[in-house]
Short mmCIF file of C-alpha atoms and ligand atoms in Angstrom, two decimals:
data_model
loop_
_atom_site.label_atom_id
_atom_site.label_comp_id
_atom_site.label_asym_id
_atom_site.label_seq_id
_atom_site.Cartn_x
_atom_site.Cartn_y
_atom_site.Cartn_z
CA MET A 260 -31.67 23.06 -14.41
CA THR A 261 -32.39 26.29 -16.27
CA THR A 262 -33.19 28.20 -13.04
CA GLN A 263 -30.58 30.86 -12.09
CA LEU A 264 -28.91 30.06 -8.77
CA ASP A 265 -26.61 31.79 -6.26
CA ILE A 266 -24.21 29.56 -4.30
CA LEU A 267 -24.71 30.22 -0.59
CA VAL A 268 -22.60 27.40 0.89
CA SER A 269 -19.95 25.57 -1.12
CA ALA A 270 -19.36 21.81 -1.08
CA ALA A 271 -16.04 22.44 0.72
CA GLN A 272 -17.77 24.46 3.46
CA ILE A 273 -20.38 21.71 3.83
CA ASN A 274 -17.66 19.04 4.18
CA GLN A 275 -15.92 21.01 6.90
CA ARG A 276 -19.16 21.58 8.84
CA VAL A 277 -20.16 17.91 8.53
CA GLU A 278 -16.81 16.97 10.04
CA GLU A 279 -17.36 19.32 13.00
CA LEU A 280 -20.96 18.25 13.56
CA THR A 281 -20.30 14.53 13.38
CA ALA A 282 -17.43 14.83 15.88
CA GLU A 283 -19.91 16.38 18.34
CA ILE A 284 -22.72 13.93 17.55
CA ALA A 285 -20.45 10.89 17.91
CA ASP A 286 -19.73 11.93 21.51
CA ARG A 287 -23.46 11.99 22.29
CA LEU A 288 -24.76 8.86 20.51
CA ASP A 289 -25.07 5.67 22.47
CA GLU A 290 -24.43 2.20 21.02
CA GLU A 291 -28.16 1.44 20.39
CA ALA A 292 -28.96 4.78 18.73
CA VAL A 293 -30.79 4.94 15.40
CA VAL A 294 -30.11 7.71 12.87
CA ILE A 295 -33.34 8.51 10.99
CA GLY A 296 -33.32 10.49 7.75
CA LEU A 297 -36.45 12.33 6.59
CA LEU A 298 -37.02 11.60 2.93
CA GLN A 299 -36.48 12.85 0.51
CA GLY A 300 -34.54 15.97 1.43
CA ALA A 301 -32.18 14.35 3.94
CA PHE A 302 -30.70 11.65 1.75
CA VAL A 303 -27.54 13.50 0.67
CA PHE A 304 -26.78 15.01 4.10
CA MET A 305 -27.62 11.69 5.79
CA ALA A 306 -25.03 9.88 3.67
CA ASP A 307 -22.36 12.36 4.76
CA VAL A 308 -23.49 12.33 8.42
CA VAL A 309 -23.26 8.55 8.76
CA ARG A 310 -19.85 8.45 7.06
CA GLY A 311 -18.66 11.29 9.32
CA LEU A 312 -19.91 9.34 12.35
CA ALA A 313 -17.99 6.29 11.16
CA ARG A 314 -14.80 8.39 10.95
CA HIS A 315 -15.46 9.33 14.58
CA GLY A 316 -15.95 5.70 15.67
CA LYS A 317 -19.76 5.34 15.55
CA THR A 318 -21.68 3.09 13.13
CA PRO A 319 -25.33 3.41 14.26
CA ARG A 320 -28.33 1.67 12.74
CA THR A 321 -30.10 3.81 10.16
CA ASP A 322 -33.70 4.14 9.05
CA PHE A 323 -35.84 6.55 7.03
CA LEU A 324 -39.20 8.22 7.46
CA TRP A 325 -40.72 9.62 4.29
CA LEU A 326 -42.68 12.78 5.05
CA SER A 327 -44.09 15.33 2.66
CA SER A 328 -45.82 18.69 2.94
CA TYR A 329 -44.47 20.91 0.13
CA GLY A 330 -45.13 18.75 -2.93
CA ASP A 331 -43.85 20.81 -5.89
CA SER A 332 -44.72 24.12 -4.22
CA HIS A 333 -42.44 26.71 -2.54
CA GLU A 334 -45.00 26.97 0.30
CA SER A 335 -45.69 24.40 3.02
CA GLY A 336 -49.04 22.70 2.52
CA GLY A 337 -49.46 22.78 6.31
CA ARG A 338 -50.38 19.12 6.59
CA ILE A 339 -47.62 16.53 6.95
CA ASN A 340 -48.19 13.22 5.17
CA VAL A 341 -46.38 10.01 6.13
CA LEU A 342 -45.57 8.48 2.74
CA ALA A 343 -43.47 5.62 4.16
CA ASP A 344 -42.85 4.56 7.74
CA LEU A 345 -39.79 3.31 9.65
CA GLN A 346 -38.76 -0.24 8.90
CA LYS A 347 -37.90 -1.26 12.49
CA PRO A 348 -39.19 -0.44 16.00
CA ILE A 349 -37.40 2.30 17.97
CA GLY A 350 -38.93 1.63 21.41
CA GLY A 351 -36.53 2.61 24.23
CA ARG A 352 -33.86 3.86 21.83
CA GLN A 353 -32.09 7.17 21.38
CA VAL A 354 -32.82 8.53 17.89
CA LEU A 355 -31.21 11.27 15.83
CA ILE A 356 -33.41 12.87 13.16
CA VAL A 357 -31.46 14.16 10.16
CA ASP A 358 -33.12 16.63 7.79
CA ASP A 359 -32.10 19.21 5.22
CA VAL A 360 -33.99 22.35 6.23
CA TYR A 361 -35.83 23.88 9.19
CA ASP A 362 -38.24 26.40 7.67
CA THR A 363 -41.76 26.72 9.17
CA GLY A 364 -40.73 23.94 11.58
CA ARG A 365 -43.83 21.84 10.88
CA THR A 366 -41.90 18.84 9.59
CA ILE A 367 -39.47 18.60 12.51
CA LEU A 368 -42.20 19.23 15.07
CA PHE A 369 -44.25 16.44 13.52
CA ALA A 370 -41.28 14.05 13.25
CA LYS A 371 -40.27 14.61 16.87
CA SER A 372 -43.72 13.87 18.25
CA TYR A 373 -44.21 10.95 15.82
CA LEU A 374 -40.97 9.28 16.93
CA ALA A 375 -41.69 9.99 20.60
CA SER A 376 -45.13 8.36 20.12
CA LYS A 377 -43.31 5.27 18.80
CA GLY A 378 -41.46 5.01 22.12
CA ALA A 379 -38.09 6.66 21.41
CA ARG A 380 -36.28 7.31 24.69
CA GLU A 381 -34.59 10.48 23.43
CA VAL A 382 -35.14 12.36 20.16
CA LEU A 383 -32.22 14.50 18.93
CA THR A 384 -32.30 16.63 15.78
CA CYS A 385 -29.63 17.47 13.23
CA LEU A 386 -30.58 20.05 10.59
CA LEU A 387 -28.40 21.09 7.69
CA ALA A 388 -29.93 24.56 7.29
CA ARG A 389 -32.21 26.87 9.24
CA LYS A 390 -34.30 29.69 7.75
CA PRO A 391 -35.05 32.88 9.74
CA LEU A 392 -38.64 31.80 10.57
CA ALA A 393 -37.31 28.78 12.47
CA ALA A 394 -34.84 30.87 14.46
CA GLU A 395 -37.86 31.80 16.64
CA LEU A 396 -38.55 28.11 17.33
CA PRO A 397 -36.73 25.60 19.58
CA ALA A 398 -33.14 25.22 18.36
CA PRO A 399 -32.10 21.90 16.82
CA ASP A 400 -29.53 19.92 18.78
CA TYR A 401 -27.13 20.14 15.84
CA LEU A 402 -27.27 22.76 13.07
CA GLY A 403 -25.19 23.18 9.94
CA PHE A 404 -25.93 26.72 8.76
CA ASP A 405 -28.24 29.68 9.37
CA LEU A 406 -29.35 30.82 5.91
CA PRO A 407 -31.47 33.68 4.54
CA ASP A 408 -35.15 33.53 3.72
CA ARG A 409 -34.66 32.40 0.12
CA PHE A 410 -35.75 29.21 -1.65
CA LEU A 411 -32.85 26.75 -1.31
CA VAL A 412 -31.77 24.08 -3.79
CA GLY A 413 -28.93 21.55 -3.87
CA TYR A 414 -27.26 19.07 -1.50
CA GLY A 415 -30.62 17.26 -1.09
CA LEU A 416 -32.90 20.30 -1.36
CA ASP A 417 -35.17 20.36 -4.39
CA ASP A 418 -37.08 22.79 -6.51
CA ALA A 419 -40.14 20.82 -7.71
CA GLY A 420 -38.18 17.58 -7.49
CA ARG A 421 -35.04 18.79 -9.27
CA GLY A 422 -31.60 19.90 -8.16
CA ARG A 423 -31.08 17.60 -5.18
CA GLY A 424 -27.76 16.40 -6.64
CA LEU A 425 -26.14 19.85 -6.87
CA PRO A 426 -23.02 19.75 -4.66
CA ASP A 427 -23.48 23.22 -3.09
CA ILE A 428 -26.40 24.75 -1.19
CA CYS A 429 -27.82 27.35 -3.57
CA ALA A 430 -30.67 29.86 -3.59
CA VAL A 431 -33.03 30.44 -6.48
CA LYS A 432 -32.55 33.92 -8.02
CA THR A 433 -35.84 35.80 -8.06
O1 LIG B 265 -39.83 23.34 8.26
P1 LIG B 265 -40.79 23.00 7.15
O2 LIG B 265 -41.54 24.22 6.67
O3 LIG B 265 -41.72 21.89 7.52
O4 LIG B 265 -39.94 22.58 5.87
C1 LIG B 265 -38.94 21.62 5.90
C2 LIG B 265 -39.27 20.36 5.15
O5 LIG B 265 -39.71 20.68 3.83
C3 LIG B 265 -39.04 19.83 2.90
O6 LIG B 265 -39.73 18.63 2.75
P2 LIG B 265 -40.83 18.38 1.61
O7 LIG B 265 -42.17 18.28 2.25
O8 LIG B 265 -40.68 19.40 0.53
O9 LIG B 265 -40.42 16.97 1.07
P3 LIG B 265 -39.00 16.51 0.50
O10 LIG B 265 -38.12 16.24 1.71
O11 LIG B 265 -39.32 15.28 -0.27
O12 LIG B 265 -38.42 17.61 -0.37
C4 LIG B 265 -37.70 19.59 3.55
O13 LIG B 265 -37.06 18.43 3.06
C5 LIG B 265 -38.04 19.49 5.02
O14 LIG B 265 -38.31 18.16 5.41
#
C-alpha cells in the first residue's frame, strides 16, 4: 500500500489481548455454541479467536455471515446487505458474533437482530475494536480495544479492499 499509516496496536499487543479475551469467552461458551464471523473484516480476528478458544479447551462450530455497507467508501452506506448467508441453522443455539470494528454500530445491530430472527437462543458479541461513536451504544460482550476516530486498516480491516493482511491495527494518516 502507498497510503501512510500509523501503528495503533501492534501484533504483539493483539496476541496478548486475544489470549485474555478467549480465556473469558471459553468460560461462557456452551458445547453447542456457534462462532459466527462477519465477512470480510472478521476473517483474521476470527482465525485467532477460534485458535485461542481451542487453547482454552473449546472447539465450537464456526460459520460466516457476509454483510456489507461500506463498499470502498470510508462512510457507512447506511443499508446493510446480506451478500452470503449462514451455511447451517442456528435455532436454539448460543452464538458468538465476531467482527473487526464497532463504528456506527449498524452492522452489529443488524447482525444481532438477524441471528435472533433465525432462532438463536443467545447472541453474544466479540469486537476487535470500538470507535468513539459506538461508545455511546450498548457495549459488546467482549471488546479488544477502544480506538480513536480514525480510519483503521490492518488485521482484517481494509481501505477499499486493501491492507487486511497487515499484522498490526493501523490508522490512515490524513
Ligand atoms: O459499525 P459500522 O459502522 O456498521 O461499521 C462496522 C462494519 O464495517 C465494516 O464492514 P464493511 O461493510 O466495510 O465490509 P467488510 O467487512 O467486507 O470490510 C466492518 O468490517 C464492520 O463489519
